[in-house]
Coordinates of C-alpha atoms and ligand atoms in Angstrom, one line a residue:
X1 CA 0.0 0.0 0.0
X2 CA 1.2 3.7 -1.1
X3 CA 2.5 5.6 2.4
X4 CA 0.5 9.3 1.7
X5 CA 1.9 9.9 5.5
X6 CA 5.0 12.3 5.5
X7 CA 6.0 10.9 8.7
X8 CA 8.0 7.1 8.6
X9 CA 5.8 4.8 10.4
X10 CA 7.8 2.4 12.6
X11 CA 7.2 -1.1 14.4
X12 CA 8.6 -1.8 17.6
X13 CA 8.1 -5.5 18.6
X14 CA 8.3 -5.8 22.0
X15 CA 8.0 -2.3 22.9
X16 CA 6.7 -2.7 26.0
X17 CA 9.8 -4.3 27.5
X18 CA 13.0 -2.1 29.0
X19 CA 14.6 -1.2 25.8
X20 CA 11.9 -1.5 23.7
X21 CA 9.6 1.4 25.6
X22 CA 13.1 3.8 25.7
X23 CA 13.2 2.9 21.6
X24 CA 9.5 4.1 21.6
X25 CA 10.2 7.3 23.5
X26 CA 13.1 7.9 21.3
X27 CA 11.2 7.5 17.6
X28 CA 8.1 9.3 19.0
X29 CA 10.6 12.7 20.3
X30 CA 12.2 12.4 16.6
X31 CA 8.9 12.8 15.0
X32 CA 8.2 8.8 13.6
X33 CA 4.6 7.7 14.3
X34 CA 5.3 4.4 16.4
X35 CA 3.4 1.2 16.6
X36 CA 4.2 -0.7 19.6
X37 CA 3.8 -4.5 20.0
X38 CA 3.8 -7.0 22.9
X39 CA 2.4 -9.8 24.4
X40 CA 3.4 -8.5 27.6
X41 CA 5.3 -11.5 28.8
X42 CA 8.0 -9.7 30.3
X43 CA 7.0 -6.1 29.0
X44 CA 4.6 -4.0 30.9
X45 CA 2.0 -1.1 30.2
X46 CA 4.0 1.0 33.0
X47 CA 7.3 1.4 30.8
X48 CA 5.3 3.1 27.7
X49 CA 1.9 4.4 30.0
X50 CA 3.6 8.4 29.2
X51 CA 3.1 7.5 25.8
X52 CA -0.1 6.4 25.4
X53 CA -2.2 9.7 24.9
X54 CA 0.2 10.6 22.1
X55 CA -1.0 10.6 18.9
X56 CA 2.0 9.4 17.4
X57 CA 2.2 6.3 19.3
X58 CA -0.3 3.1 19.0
X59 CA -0.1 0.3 21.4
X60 CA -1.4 -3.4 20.0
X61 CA -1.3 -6.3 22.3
X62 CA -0.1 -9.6 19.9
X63 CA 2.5 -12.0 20.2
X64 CA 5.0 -12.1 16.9
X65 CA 4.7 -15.8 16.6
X66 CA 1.4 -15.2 14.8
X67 CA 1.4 -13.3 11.4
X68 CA 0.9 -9.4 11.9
X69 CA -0.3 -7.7 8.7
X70 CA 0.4 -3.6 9.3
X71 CA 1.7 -1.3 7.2
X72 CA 4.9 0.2 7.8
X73 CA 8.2 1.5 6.5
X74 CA 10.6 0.4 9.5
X75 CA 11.0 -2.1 11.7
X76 CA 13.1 -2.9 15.2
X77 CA 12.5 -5.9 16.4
X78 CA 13.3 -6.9 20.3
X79 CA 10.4 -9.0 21.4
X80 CA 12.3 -11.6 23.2
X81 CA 12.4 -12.2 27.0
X82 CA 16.3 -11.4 27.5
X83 CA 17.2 -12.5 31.1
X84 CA 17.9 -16.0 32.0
X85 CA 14.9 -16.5 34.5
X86 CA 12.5 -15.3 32.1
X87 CA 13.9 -17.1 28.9
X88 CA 13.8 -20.4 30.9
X89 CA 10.5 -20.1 31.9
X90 CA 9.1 -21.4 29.7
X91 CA 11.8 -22.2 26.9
X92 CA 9.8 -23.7 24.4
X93 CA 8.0 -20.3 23.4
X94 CA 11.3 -18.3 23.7
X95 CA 12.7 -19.8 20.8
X96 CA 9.2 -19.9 19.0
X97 CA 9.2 -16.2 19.4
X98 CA 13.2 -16.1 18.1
X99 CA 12.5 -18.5 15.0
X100 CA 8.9 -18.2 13.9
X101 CA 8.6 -14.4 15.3
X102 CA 11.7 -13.8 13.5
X103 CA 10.4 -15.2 10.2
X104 CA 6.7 -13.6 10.5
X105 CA 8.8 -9.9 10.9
X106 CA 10.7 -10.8 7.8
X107 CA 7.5 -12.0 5.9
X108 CA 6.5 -8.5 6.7
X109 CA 9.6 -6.9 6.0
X110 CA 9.7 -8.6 2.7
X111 CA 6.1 -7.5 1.5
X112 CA 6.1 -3.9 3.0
X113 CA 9.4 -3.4 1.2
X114 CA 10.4 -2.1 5.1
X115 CA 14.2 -2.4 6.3
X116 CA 14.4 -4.3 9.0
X117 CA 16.5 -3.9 12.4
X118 CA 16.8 -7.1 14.9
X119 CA 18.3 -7.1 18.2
X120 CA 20.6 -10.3 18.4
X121 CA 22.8 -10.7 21.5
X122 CA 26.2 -11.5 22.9
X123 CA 25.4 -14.3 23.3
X124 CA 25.6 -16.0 19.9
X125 CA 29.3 -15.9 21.4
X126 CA 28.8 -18.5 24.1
X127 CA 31.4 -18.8 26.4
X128 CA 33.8 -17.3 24.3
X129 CA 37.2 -18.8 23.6
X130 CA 38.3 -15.3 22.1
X131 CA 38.4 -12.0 24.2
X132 CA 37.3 -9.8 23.4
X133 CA 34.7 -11.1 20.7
X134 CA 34.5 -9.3 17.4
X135 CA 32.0 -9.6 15.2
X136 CA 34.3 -12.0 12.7
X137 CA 34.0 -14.8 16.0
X138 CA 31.4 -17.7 15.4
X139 CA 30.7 -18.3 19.1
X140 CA 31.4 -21.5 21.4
X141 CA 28.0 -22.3 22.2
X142 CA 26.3 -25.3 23.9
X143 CA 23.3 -26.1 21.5
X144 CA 21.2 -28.6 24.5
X145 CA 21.8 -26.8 27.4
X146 CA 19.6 -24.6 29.7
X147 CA 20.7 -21.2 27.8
X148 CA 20.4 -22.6 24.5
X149 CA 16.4 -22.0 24.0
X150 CA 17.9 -18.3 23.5
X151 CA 21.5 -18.8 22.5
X152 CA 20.3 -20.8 19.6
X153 CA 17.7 -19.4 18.6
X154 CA 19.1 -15.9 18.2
X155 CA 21.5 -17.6 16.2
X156 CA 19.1 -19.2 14.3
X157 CA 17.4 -15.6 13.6
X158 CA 20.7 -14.1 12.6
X159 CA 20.8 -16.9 9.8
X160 CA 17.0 -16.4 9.0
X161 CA 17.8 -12.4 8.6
X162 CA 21.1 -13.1 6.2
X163 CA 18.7 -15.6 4.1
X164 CA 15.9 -13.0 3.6
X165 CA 18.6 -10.7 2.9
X166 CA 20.2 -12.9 0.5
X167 CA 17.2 -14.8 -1.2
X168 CA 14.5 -11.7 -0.9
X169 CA 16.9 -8.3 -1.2
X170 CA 15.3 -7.8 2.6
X171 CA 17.2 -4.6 4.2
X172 CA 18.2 -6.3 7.4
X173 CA 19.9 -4.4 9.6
X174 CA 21.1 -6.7 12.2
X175 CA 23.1 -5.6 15.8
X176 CA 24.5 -7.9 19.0
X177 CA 23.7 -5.9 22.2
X178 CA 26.3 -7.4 25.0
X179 CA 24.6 -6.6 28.4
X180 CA 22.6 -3.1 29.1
X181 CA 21.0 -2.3 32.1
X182 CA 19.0 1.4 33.5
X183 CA 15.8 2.7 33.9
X184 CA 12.6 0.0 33.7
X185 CA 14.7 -2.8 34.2
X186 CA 12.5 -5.5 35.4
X187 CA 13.2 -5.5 38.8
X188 CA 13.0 -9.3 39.5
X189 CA 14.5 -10.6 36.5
X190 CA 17.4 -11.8 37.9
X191 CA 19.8 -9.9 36.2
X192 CA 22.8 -8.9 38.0
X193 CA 22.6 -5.4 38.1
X194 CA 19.1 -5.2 38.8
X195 CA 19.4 -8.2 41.9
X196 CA 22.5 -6.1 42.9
X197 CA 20.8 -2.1 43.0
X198 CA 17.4 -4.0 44.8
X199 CA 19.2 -6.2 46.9
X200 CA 21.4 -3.1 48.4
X201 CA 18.7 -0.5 48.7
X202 CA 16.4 -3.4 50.3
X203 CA 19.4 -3.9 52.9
X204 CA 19.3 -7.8 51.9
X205 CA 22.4 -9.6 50.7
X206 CA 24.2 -9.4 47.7
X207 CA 24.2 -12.5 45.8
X208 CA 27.3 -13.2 43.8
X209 CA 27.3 -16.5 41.7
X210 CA 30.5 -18.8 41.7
X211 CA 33.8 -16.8 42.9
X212 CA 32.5 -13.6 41.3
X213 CA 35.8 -13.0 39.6
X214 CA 33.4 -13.7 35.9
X215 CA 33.6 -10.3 33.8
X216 CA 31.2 -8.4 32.0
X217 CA 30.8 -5.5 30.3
X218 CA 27.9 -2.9 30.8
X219 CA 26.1 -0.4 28.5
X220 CA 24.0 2.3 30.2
X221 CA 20.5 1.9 28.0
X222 CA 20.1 5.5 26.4
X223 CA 23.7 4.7 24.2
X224 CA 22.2 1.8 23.5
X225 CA 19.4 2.8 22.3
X226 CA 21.7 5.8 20.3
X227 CA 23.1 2.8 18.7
X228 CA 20.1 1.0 17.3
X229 CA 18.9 4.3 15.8
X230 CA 22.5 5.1 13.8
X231 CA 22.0 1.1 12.7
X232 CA 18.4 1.6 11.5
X233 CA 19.2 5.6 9.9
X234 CA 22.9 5.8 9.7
X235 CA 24.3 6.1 6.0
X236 CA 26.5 3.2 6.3
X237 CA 24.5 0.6 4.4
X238 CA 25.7 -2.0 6.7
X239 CA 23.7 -5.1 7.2
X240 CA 25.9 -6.1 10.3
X241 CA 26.2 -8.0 12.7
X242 CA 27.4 -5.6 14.7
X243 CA 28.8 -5.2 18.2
X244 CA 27.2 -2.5 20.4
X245 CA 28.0 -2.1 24.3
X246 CA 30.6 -0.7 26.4
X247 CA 33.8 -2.5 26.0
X248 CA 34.8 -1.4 29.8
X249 CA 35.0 -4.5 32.0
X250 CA 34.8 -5.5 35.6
X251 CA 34.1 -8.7 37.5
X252 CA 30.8 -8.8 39.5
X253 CA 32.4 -8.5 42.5
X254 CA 33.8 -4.7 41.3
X255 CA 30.3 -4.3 40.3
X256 CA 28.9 -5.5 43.7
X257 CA 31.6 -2.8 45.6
X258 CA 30.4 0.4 43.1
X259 CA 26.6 -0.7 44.0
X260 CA 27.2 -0.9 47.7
X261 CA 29.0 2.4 47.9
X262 CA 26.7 4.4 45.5
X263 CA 24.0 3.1 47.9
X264 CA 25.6 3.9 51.2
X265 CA 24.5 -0.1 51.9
X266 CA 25.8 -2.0 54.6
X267 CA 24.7 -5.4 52.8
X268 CA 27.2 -8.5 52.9
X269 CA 28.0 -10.0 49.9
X270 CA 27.5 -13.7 49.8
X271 CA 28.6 -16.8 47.4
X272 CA 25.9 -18.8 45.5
X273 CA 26.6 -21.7 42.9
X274 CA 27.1 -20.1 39.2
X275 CA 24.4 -21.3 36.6
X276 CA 25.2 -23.8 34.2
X277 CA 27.0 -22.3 31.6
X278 CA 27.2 -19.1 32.8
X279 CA 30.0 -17.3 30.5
X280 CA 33.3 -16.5 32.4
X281 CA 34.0 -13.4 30.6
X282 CA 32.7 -10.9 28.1
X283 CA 33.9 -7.7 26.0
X284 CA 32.7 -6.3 22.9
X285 CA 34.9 -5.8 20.1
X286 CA 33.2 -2.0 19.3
X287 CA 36.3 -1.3 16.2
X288 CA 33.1 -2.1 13.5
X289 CA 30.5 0.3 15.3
X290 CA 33.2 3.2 16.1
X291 CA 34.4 2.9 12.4
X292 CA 30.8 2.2 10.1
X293 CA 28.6 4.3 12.9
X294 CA 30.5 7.0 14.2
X295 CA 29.4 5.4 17.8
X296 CA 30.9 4.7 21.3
X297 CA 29.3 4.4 24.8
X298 CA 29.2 8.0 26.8
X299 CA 27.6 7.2 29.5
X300 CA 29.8 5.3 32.3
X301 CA 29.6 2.9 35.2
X302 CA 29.3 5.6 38.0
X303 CA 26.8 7.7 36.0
X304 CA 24.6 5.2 34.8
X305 CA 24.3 3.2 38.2
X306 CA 23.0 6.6 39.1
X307 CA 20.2 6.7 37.3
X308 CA 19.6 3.0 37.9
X309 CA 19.7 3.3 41.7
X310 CA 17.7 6.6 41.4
X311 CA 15.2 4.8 39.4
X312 CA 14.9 1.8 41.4
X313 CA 14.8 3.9 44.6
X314 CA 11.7 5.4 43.6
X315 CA 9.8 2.2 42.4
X316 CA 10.3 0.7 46.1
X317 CA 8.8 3.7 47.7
X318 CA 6.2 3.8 45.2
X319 CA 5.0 0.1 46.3
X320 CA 5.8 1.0 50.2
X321 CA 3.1 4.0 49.6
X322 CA 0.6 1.8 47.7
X323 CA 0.7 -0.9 50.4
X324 CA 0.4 1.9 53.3
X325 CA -3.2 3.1 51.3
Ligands
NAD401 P1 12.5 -7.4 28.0 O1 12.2 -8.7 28.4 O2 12.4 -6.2 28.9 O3 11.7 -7.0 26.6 C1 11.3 -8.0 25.7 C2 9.8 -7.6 25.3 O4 9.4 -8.5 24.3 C3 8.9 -7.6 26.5 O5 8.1 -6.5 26.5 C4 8.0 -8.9 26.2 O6 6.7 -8.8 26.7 C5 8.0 -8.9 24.7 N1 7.8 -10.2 24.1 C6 8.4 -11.4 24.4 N2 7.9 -12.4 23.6 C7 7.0 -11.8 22.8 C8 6.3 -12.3 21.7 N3 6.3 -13.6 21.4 N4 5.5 -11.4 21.0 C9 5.4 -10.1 21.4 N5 6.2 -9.6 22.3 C10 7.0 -10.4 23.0 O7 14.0 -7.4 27.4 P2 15.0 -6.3 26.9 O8 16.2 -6.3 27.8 O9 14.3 -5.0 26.6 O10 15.5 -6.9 25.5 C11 15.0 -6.5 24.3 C12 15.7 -7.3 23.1 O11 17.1 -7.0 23.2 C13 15.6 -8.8 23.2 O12 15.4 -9.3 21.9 C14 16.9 -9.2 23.8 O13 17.2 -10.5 23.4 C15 17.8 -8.2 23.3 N6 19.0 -8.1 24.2 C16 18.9 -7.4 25.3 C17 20.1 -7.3 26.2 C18 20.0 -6.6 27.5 O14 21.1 -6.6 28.2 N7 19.0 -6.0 27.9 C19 21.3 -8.0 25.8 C20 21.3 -8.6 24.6 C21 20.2 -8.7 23.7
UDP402 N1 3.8 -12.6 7.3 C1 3.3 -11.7 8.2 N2 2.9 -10.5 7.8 C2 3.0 -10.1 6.5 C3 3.6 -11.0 5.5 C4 3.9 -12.3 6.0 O1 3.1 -12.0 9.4 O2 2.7 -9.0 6.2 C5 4.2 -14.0 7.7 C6 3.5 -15.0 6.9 O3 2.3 -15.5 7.6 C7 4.5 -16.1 6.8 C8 5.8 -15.5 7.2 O4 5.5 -14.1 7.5 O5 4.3 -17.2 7.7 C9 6.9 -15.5 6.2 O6 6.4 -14.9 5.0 P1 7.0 -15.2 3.6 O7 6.3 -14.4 2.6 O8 8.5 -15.1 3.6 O9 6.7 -16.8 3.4 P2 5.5 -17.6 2.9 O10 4.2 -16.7 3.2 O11 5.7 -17.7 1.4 O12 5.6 -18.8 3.6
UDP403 N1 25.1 -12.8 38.7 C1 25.5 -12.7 40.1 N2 24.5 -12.5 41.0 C2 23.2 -12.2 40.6 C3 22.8 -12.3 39.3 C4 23.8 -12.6 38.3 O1 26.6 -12.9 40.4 O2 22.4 -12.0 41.5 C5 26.1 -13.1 37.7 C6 25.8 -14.1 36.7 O3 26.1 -15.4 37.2 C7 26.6 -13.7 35.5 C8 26.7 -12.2 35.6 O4 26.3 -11.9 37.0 O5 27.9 -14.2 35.6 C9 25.7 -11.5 34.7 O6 24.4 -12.1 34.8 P1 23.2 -11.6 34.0 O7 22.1 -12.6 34.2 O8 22.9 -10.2 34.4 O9 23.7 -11.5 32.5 P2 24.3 -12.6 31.5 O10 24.8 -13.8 32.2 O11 23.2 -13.0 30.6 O12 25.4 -11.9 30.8

């Protein structure tokens, strides 16, 4: 169908999640009319709820492993529970929504002639056996263990993406995000900068897994996000992969020290078993992004705990005042 709209009218699968609804604020302050999908599974209506009364934003409740006939011109697409707890719960519909969302957005992509974007993750790297992991690395991944309902089957999108690309001319845009954390990060998701900031300000203990000494490497959300938009609208004509986080890395125990102190916390940190298959360490090769995008992370560790713990500080008093009402 003809686009009469001036504006560019953009999906957002999974738009209701944490860096989904800070995509959706993003397009809709740049002037792109935004449709927002989610099956709410790990998203919720609080992280986009300022946007709803604008009229260039459009929520629609729908899962992407069903066919979704819309017309647009761009689309990101992110739906895909991201933290382990949440990917494991229930792992046969997290790689349903990898594989089959994945080729339902293309099928799209392909007939609405849209360029498509699609958020694939460090974690097509695996436990890597090269540090730190450029884009050039195929990964060291365990295809039957617990993490593989999401390991593989971003992998298998990223091969889905190059086919379209290859057999249909789809514009695929495709980018690995290593870990990002901030604002509207679920706060029981288990992810360790979220367990960390709540376990701190809730005076509880701070749970490291195995020795603590494992590394990773954290992106604050809005140059993440800053990222995505110069993959989707930069000039580069890249179809990717490409690498985006912030190649600064510390073990969780450094991370557990910055959270206690940035919370004045006197919580003890304690030793729990490590996950099965938990990767030892991580790092983003950014040379492909700084070179094709013109992009680096601004926004450091001390900062961007900040605004975390600020955030995070007011959701807990916000549930103490409901449950004194
Ligand atoms: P999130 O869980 O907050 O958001 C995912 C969103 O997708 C949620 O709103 C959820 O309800 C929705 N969703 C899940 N299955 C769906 C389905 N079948 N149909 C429609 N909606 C569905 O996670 P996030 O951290 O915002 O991650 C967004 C994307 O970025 C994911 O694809 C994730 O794999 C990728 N990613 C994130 C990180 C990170 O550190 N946050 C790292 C690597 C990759
Ligand atoms: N699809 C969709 N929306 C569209 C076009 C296609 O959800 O606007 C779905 C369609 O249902 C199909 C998938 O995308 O299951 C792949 O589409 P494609 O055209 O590549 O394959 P085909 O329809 O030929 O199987
Ligand atoms: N982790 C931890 N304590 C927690 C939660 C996580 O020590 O309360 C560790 C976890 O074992 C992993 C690292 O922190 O080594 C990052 O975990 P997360 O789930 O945030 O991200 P991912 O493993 O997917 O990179």
């Amino acid at each position: 169908m003809k686009n009469y709209s001036i504006r560019q009218r953009v999906l957002v699968t999974g738009g209701a999640g944490f860096l989904g609804s800070h995509l959706c604020e993003r397009l809709v302050v740049e002037g792109y009319d935004v449709l927002c999908v989610d099956n709410f599974f790990t998203g919720a209506r609080d992280n986009i709820a300022h946007l709803l009364g604008n009229p260039r934003f459009e929520l629609l409740r729908h899962d992407i492993t069903f066919p979704l006939h819309v017309e647009v011109d761009q689309i990101f697409n992110l739906a895909c529970p991201a933290s382990p707890i949440h990917y494991q719960f229930d792992p046969v519909q997290t790689i349903k929504t990898s594989v089959i969302g994945a080729i339902n957005m293309l099928g799209l992509a392909k007939r609405t002639k849209a360029r498509i974007l699609h958020t694939s993750t460090s974690e097509v790297y695996g436990d890597p056996q090269v540090h730190p992991q450029p884009e050039s690395y195929w990964g060291h991944v365990n295809p039957i263990g617990l993490r593989s309902c999401y390991d593989e089957g971003k992998r298998c999108a990223e091969t889905l993406f190059f086919d379209y690309h290859r057999q249909h001319t789809v514009d695929i845009r495709v980018v690995r995000i290593f870990n990002t954390y901030g604002p509207r990060m679920h706060p029981n998701d288990g992810r360790v900068v979220s367990n960390f900031i709540m376990q701190a300000l809730q005076g509880n203990d701070i749970t490291l897994y195995g020795d603590g000494m494992q590394t990773r490497s954290f992106c604050y959300v809005d140059d993440l996000i800053d990222g995505l938009m110069r993959m989707m609208y930069g000039p580069h004509g890249l179809p990717g992969p490409i690498n985006i986080g912030n190649p600064h890395e510390f073990t969780m125990v450094d991370l557990a020290r910055a959270v206690l102190a940035q919370t004045d916390s006197r919580s003890q940190m304690v030793f729990q078993p490590l996950p099965s298959d938990d990767p030892r360490q991580r790092q983003p090769d950014i040379s492909k992004a700084v070179e094709y995008l013109g992009w680096g992370p601004k926004i450091q560790l001390t900062e961007g705990l900040r605004r975390t713990i600020e955030y995070f500080r007011s959701q807990i008093s916000q549930v103490d005042s409901a449950r004194r009402q």
